[in-house]
Amino acid sequence: MQKTTHHFARRVNDLSESAIFRIGARAKALTHDGHDIVRLDAGEPDFNTPQGIIDAAKQALDDGFTRYTEIGGLPQLKDAIQRKLEIENHLHYSHEQIMHTCGAKQGLFNACLSLLGPGDEIVIPTPHWGTYPAIADIAAAKIVNVTTRYEDGFVLTPESLESALTDRTRVLILNSPNNPTGQVYSREDLAALGNVLLKYPNVVILSDDIYEHLRFSDVPYTNIVNVCPSLKNRTVVINGVSKAYAMTGWRVGFAAGPEDIIKEMQKLQGQTNSHTAAVSQVAATAALNGGLDEVKKMTQVFSDRAHQVADGLKKIERIKCLPAQGSFYCLPDFSPVIESLSDVNDDRELADWLLDELGIAMIPGSAFNAPGHMRLSFAANDQSIQKGLVRLKQAFA
Ligand code: PLP
């Protein structure tokens, strides 16, 4: 048969394939071939969804939750989101200011596609999750990266934020706890950024709170609206059940913000995937209404592992790392390691080298706009973490 060459739209031609997927696929293939590979590359909790949530989903199928739902979400899900925001975040939103999405990812997609057109600017602090610039590219927006530094605890400073904002800035993304750095913005950090943002009334803030519950201190969670309530009428809070409740595959996120923005986001969702599965919406309702006991147990495990990783890396001379305060990632600086290896020129080559030579899978920092670094995920059991640390110590101490 004659081979047909298809012509693709620029928006997909320009999208790069995920480095996360590439390393994951190589690690899987090596494991399949009998190699002992330590997986420190996972982007999701290594726990199962709590049984109570699964039971609620089974019951939902028997109860007939198999049809289309409202675009914004089942009323009981909206109630649960509203209650969660009220009780856990001290933020009040009406049903019209809330929508569910197909994962937090779609919340971000809906918001960016609703707010950004060609040439509009979006400010993205780096290092950042790789999907932010991909969504901005789809919207044909201009990406303005602001580098956060190790010395500043990988948080955005008011000076660097101000240097990135222009009268064409439409969106700023804030993500705390952060993927990939594992760092958390303090009240003071956010207050300082809020003061700058008050001078730029056209900027909408997307507060990506997806790792909210996965924090390793008793300090209450804070987002920019908590600290600077006058920004509430131009902030969209993005969150979901994926990470906190180990529900990545159920695909339920949510967004809360000004009614006019949520309305446009719903219009877009209504003409794309409509909504996430009805059964998933019922499961998410059960998760949000079911209390935080399971979430706290999982967070404690992540916290113990964060300490194990920090203690282990401290003993390795050629690797520098800020201990994670939240999420299940940290971002060690491997630049001295790269310099010391004659056949490795950058972090992408190092990711392959670590897989081939040490049997460790980690994601290269370039995937997060952090060249020279590697993202280490501790969504892995204690044995794997210890094995990985021993191998790194033997190679680079
Ligand atoms: N935001 C950040 C920073 C993430 O790391 C992820 C997933 O990795 C998401 C959002 C998306 O979450 P969801 O699985 O709910 O779409």
XYZ file of C-alpha atoms and ligand atoms in Angstrom:
413
model
C 0.000 0.000 0.000
C 1.226 3.521 -0.811
C 2.460 5.383 2.219
C 0.568 8.614 2.862
C 2.345 11.567 4.386
C 0.027 13.546 6.601
C 0.397 17.220 7.255
C -0.107 18.228 10.827
C -1.092 21.503 12.430
C 1.671 23.589 13.938
C 0.127 23.204 17.411
C 0.924 19.488 17.458
C 4.123 19.645 15.403
C 5.599 21.970 18.015
C 4.627 19.823 21.010
C 7.547 17.815 22.307
C 7.108 14.276 23.523
C 7.443 13.982 27.240
C 10.924 13.116 28.598
C 9.047 11.590 31.529
C 7.396 9.121 29.197
C 10.675 8.335 27.396
C 12.585 7.474 30.579
C 9.618 5.525 31.944
C 9.390 3.463 28.753
C 13.149 2.718 28.785
C 13.030 1.752 32.472
C 10.117 -0.582 31.813
C 11.884 -2.223 28.852
C 15.104 -2.741 30.851
C 13.149 -4.248 33.753
C 11.359 -6.522 31.302
C 14.765 -7.696 30.009
C 15.735 -8.736 33.549
C 17.704 -5.655 34.723
C 17.314 -4.536 38.333
C 16.045 -0.986 37.760
C 15.207 1.324 40.670
C 12.258 3.483 39.632
C 12.605 7.000 41.044
C 10.745 8.569 38.138
C 7.071 8.116 39.077
C 4.675 11.066 38.873
C 1.923 9.466 40.910
C 1.482 8.057 44.431
C 2.481 4.398 44.783
C -0.671 3.745 46.859
C -4.036 2.358 45.882
C -7.153 4.505 46.021
C -8.632 4.083 49.539
C -11.241 1.296 49.656
C -14.121 3.532 50.797
C -13.797 5.556 47.576
C -13.745 2.405 45.438
C -16.854 1.104 47.231
C -18.668 4.396 46.557
C -17.810 4.084 42.862
C -19.097 0.485 42.688
C -22.331 1.574 44.318
C -22.608 4.506 41.887
C -22.602 2.100 38.923
C -25.409 0.077 40.490
C -27.265 3.327 41.173
C -27.168 4.234 37.479
C -24.430 6.887 37.297
C -23.710 5.916 33.705
C -25.085 8.869 31.779
C -24.076 12.396 30.828
C -23.845 14.817 33.746
C -23.911 18.607 33.986
C -20.814 20.108 32.271
C -19.735 21.786 35.503
C -20.180 18.567 37.465
C -22.811 16.673 39.441
C -24.466 18.975 42.018
C -23.274 16.708 44.862
C -19.680 16.995 43.578
C -19.971 20.776 43.434
C -21.302 20.698 47.013
C -18.303 18.617 48.090
C -15.827 20.951 46.349
C -17.543 23.989 47.859
C -17.393 22.433 51.338
C -13.737 21.422 50.920
C -12.725 24.938 49.875
C -14.691 26.440 52.751
C -13.405 24.125 55.503
C -9.879 23.309 54.351
C -8.987 26.572 52.611
C -11.303 29.130 54.258
C -12.419 30.281 50.819
C -16.067 30.751 49.885
C -17.255 30.128 46.328
C -20.793 29.786 44.934
C -21.719 26.867 42.659
C -21.381 29.234 39.676
C -17.754 29.867 40.667
C -16.860 26.161 40.767
C -16.478 23.503 38.088
C -15.061 20.026 37.981
C -12.520 19.127 35.275
C -10.944 16.005 33.841
C -7.959 16.162 36.208
C -6.241 19.353 37.335
C -4.538 19.283 33.937
C -7.793 20.067 32.174
C -8.514 22.846 34.660
C -5.236 24.486 33.641
C -5.960 23.832 29.969
C -9.470 25.326 30.192
C -8.172 28.385 32.035
C -5.227 29.042 29.689
C -7.267 28.490 26.532
C -9.973 30.810 27.875
C -7.591 33.581 28.910
C -4.729 33.491 26.418
C -4.618 34.338 22.722
C -1.736 34.753 20.255
C 0.927 37.070 21.660
C -0.564 37.285 25.162
C 2.068 36.667 27.800
C 2.065 33.976 30.459
C 4.631 34.091 33.250
C 5.851 30.663 34.334
C 8.362 30.379 37.186
C 11.036 27.759 36.434
C 11.693 24.962 37.270
C 8.133 24.016 36.335
C 5.919 21.097 35.401
C 6.388 20.460 31.664
C 2.705 20.750 30.794
C 2.472 24.492 31.521
C 4.483 25.638 28.483
C 2.846 22.965 26.326
C -0.607 24.380 27.115
C 0.664 27.930 26.567
C 2.022 26.848 23.169
C -1.330 25.373 22.183
C -2.861 28.759 23.065
C -0.134 30.441 20.918
C 0.750 32.579 23.931
C 4.191 34.031 24.575
C 5.943 32.240 27.440
C 7.954 34.357 29.855
C 10.036 32.136 32.110
C 11.295 33.483 35.422
C 14.074 31.490 36.986
C 13.797 30.662 40.673
C 17.099 29.928 42.351
C 18.390 27.279 44.723
C 19.691 30.105 46.960
C 16.139 31.549 47.234
C 14.659 28.127 48.081
C 13.318 27.848 44.499
C 10.580 30.401 45.181
C 9.781 33.401 43.050
C 11.031 36.689 44.484
C 9.005 39.913 44.141
C 11.885 41.476 42.182
C 12.054 38.699 39.619
C 8.256 38.616 39.293
C 8.152 42.349 38.685
C 10.861 42.091 36.030
C 8.741 39.559 34.117
C 5.382 41.371 34.181
C 4.376 43.682 31.327
C 1.115 45.257 30.206
C 0.670 42.206 27.943
C 0.869 39.680 30.820
C -2.457 37.891 31.136
C -1.599 34.876 33.297
C 0.821 33.973 36.083
C 1.151 30.383 37.265
C 1.983 29.631 40.886
C 2.510 26.028 42.013
C 3.082 25.169 45.663
C 4.081 22.557 46.767
C 6.038 22.478 43.580
C 6.670 19.841 40.989
C 9.638 19.294 40.514
C 11.407 21.151 43.367
C 9.307 19.925 46.332
C 9.433 23.461 47.769
C 6.530 25.321 49.411
C 5.759 29.065 49.320
C 5.426 30.642 52.781
C 2.817 33.273 53.724
C 5.560 35.890 53.545
C 6.656 34.765 50.073
C 3.080 34.981 48.815
C 2.375 38.326 50.515
C 5.394 39.853 48.787
C 4.241 38.533 45.401
C 0.686 39.746 46.109
C 1.972 43.283 46.633
C 3.554 43.233 43.189
C 0.462 41.733 41.549
C -1.787 44.463 42.954
C -0.005 46.835 40.548
C -0.929 44.675 37.523
C -4.738 44.423 37.477
C -4.919 42.560 34.145
C -3.003 39.515 35.371
C -5.006 36.414 36.293
C -3.263 34.067 38.710
C -3.613 30.316 38.263
C -2.880 28.811 41.656
C -2.021 25.155 41.039
C -2.680 23.627 44.474
C -2.678 19.976 43.371
C -0.046 18.946 45.987
C -1.747 20.966 48.766
C -2.099 18.073 51.211
C 1.315 16.545 50.599
C 3.302 18.800 52.931
C 5.709 17.777 55.660
C 5.180 20.480 58.290
C 2.284 21.557 60.514
C 2.089 25.011 58.956
C -1.442 25.369 57.473
C -1.701 25.415 53.699
C -1.664 28.877 52.193
C -2.336 30.034 48.669
C -2.159 33.562 47.331
C -5.894 34.237 47.910
C -5.561 33.355 51.602
C -2.791 35.915 51.961
C -4.080 38.555 49.577
C -7.926 38.338 49.510
C -8.180 41.271 47.108
C -6.707 38.977 44.417
C -9.645 36.562 44.730
C -11.532 38.217 41.878
C -8.657 37.374 39.502
C -7.352 34.083 40.799
C -8.423 30.646 39.622
C -7.653 27.935 42.157
C -6.847 24.644 40.438
C -6.884 21.453 42.478
C -8.140 17.882 42.371
C -8.116 14.464 43.958
C -5.336 12.835 41.895
C -2.346 13.202 44.215
C -3.837 13.537 47.716
C -6.242 10.590 47.412
C -4.117 8.431 45.087
C -6.738 8.839 42.345
C -4.625 9.720 39.292
C -6.516 7.356 36.992
C -9.979 8.590 37.903
C -9.349 11.946 36.242
C -11.094 14.406 38.532
C -9.891 17.922 39.184
C -11.666 21.167 39.912
C -11.372 24.896 39.432
C -12.761 27.742 41.532
C -12.616 31.390 40.577
C -14.495 34.411 39.253
C -17.852 33.453 37.748
C -17.132 34.957 34.312
C -13.880 32.979 33.947
C -15.474 29.724 35.141
C -18.332 30.290 32.668
C -15.912 30.539 29.727
C -13.951 27.523 30.967
C -17.194 25.544 31.087
C -18.079 26.640 27.540
C -14.743 25.265 26.354
C -15.130 22.038 28.316
C -18.689 21.659 26.994
C -17.365 21.612 23.435
C -14.403 19.325 24.124
C -14.754 16.393 26.528
C -17.947 17.635 28.299
C -17.074 16.176 31.677
C -15.217 13.377 33.381
C -17.013 10.026 33.826
C -20.071 10.168 36.095
C -18.693 7.290 38.186
C -15.442 9.202 38.745
C -17.402 12.239 39.862
C -19.194 10.148 42.486
C -15.858 8.675 43.617
C -14.364 12.174 43.960
C -17.421 13.295 45.940
C -16.822 10.401 48.349
C -13.124 11.304 48.587
C -13.760 14.974 49.382
C -16.558 14.195 51.865
C -14.719 11.279 53.490
C -12.265 13.110 55.741
C -8.497 13.324 55.587
C -7.441 10.237 57.592
C -6.121 8.286 54.593
C -4.545 11.407 53.102
C -2.696 12.034 56.367
C -1.407 8.458 56.491
C -0.029 8.676 52.957
C 1.460 12.106 53.635
C 3.275 10.723 56.691
C 4.860 8.040 54.513
C 5.939 10.629 51.941
C 7.333 12.771 54.742
C 9.433 9.863 56.121
C 10.747 9.154 52.653
C 11.556 12.838 52.042
C 13.762 12.696 55.153
C 15.415 9.447 54.038
C 16.233 10.989 50.657
C 17.512 14.242 52.160
C 19.730 12.348 54.652
C 21.058 10.042 51.939
C 21.853 12.810 49.456
C 23.564 14.917 52.142
C 26.276 12.254 52.310
C 27.044 12.436 48.590
C 29.592 15.110 47.922
C 28.917 15.719 44.237
C 25.122 16.112 44.648
C 23.484 19.189 46.180
C 19.792 19.118 47.102
C 17.214 21.224 48.943
C 15.184 18.789 51.075
C 11.589 18.478 49.871
C 8.974 20.269 51.990
C 6.058 18.849 50.034
C 4.900 16.857 46.940
C 6.867 13.627 46.396
C 9.772 15.072 44.485
C 13.064 16.794 45.011
C 15.420 18.281 42.458
C 19.079 17.495 43.188
C 21.735 19.457 41.307
C 23.897 16.972 39.380
C 26.086 19.557 37.584
C 29.311 18.432 39.352
C 28.456 14.817 38.469
C 27.937 15.742 34.796
C 31.266 17.603 34.767
C 33.041 14.606 36.237
C 31.782 12.064 33.679
C 33.688 12.174 30.386
C 30.946 10.524 28.307
C 28.060 12.616 29.690
C 27.427 16.183 28.480
C 24.094 17.154 30.000
C 21.255 15.977 32.218
C 19.454 14.199 29.359
C 22.536 12.083 28.677
C 22.935 11.610 32.419
C 19.385 10.187 32.668
C 20.358 7.476 30.157
C 23.737 6.932 31.829
C 22.095 6.481 35.251
C 19.709 3.949 33.768
C 22.394 2.001 31.906
C 25.246 2.180 34.423
C 23.521 2.384 37.826
C 20.060 1.015 37.047
C 18.300 4.144 38.361
C 15.429 5.869 36.577
C 15.125 9.617 37.217
C 13.762 12.373 35.012
C 16.259 14.886 33.555
C 15.803 18.417 34.898
C 15.572 19.804 31.347
C 12.043 18.398 31.217
C 11.261 20.998 33.902
C 13.477 23.743 32.495
C 16.152 22.929 35.095
C 19.195 21.712 33.153
C 21.925 20.088 35.212
C 19.401 18.706 37.689
C 17.498 15.422 37.986
C 14.003 15.007 39.418
C 14.004 12.319 42.062
C 10.556 10.943 42.904
C 10.047 9.225 46.231
C 6.715 7.763 45.169
C 8.594 4.483 45.544
C 8.924 2.009 48.417
C 11.609 2.322 51.120
C 13.634 -0.549 49.696
C 13.851 1.089 46.247
C 14.762 4.454 47.768
C 17.539 2.899 49.890
C 18.869 0.899 46.955
C 18.913 4.022 44.776
C 20.733 6.050 47.443
C 23.352 3.315 47.952
C 24.037 3.156 44.214
C 24.374 6.938 43.973
C 26.675 7.044 46.991
C 28.920 4.313 45.606
C 29.191 6.153 42.297
C 29.519 9.781 43.375
C 30.563 10.082 47.041
N -0.162 20.215 38.315
C 1.031 19.674 38.596
C 2.101 20.556 39.140
C 1.267 18.313 38.381
O 2.474 17.786 38.696
C 0.229 17.514 37.857
C 0.442 16.093 37.569
O 1.537 15.587 37.531
C -1.000 18.135 37.578
C -1.165 19.481 37.818
C -2.142 17.351 36.961
O -2.879 16.605 37.832
P -4.080 15.698 37.321
O -3.575 14.300 37.296
O -5.173 15.910 38.325
O -4.479 16.167 35.959
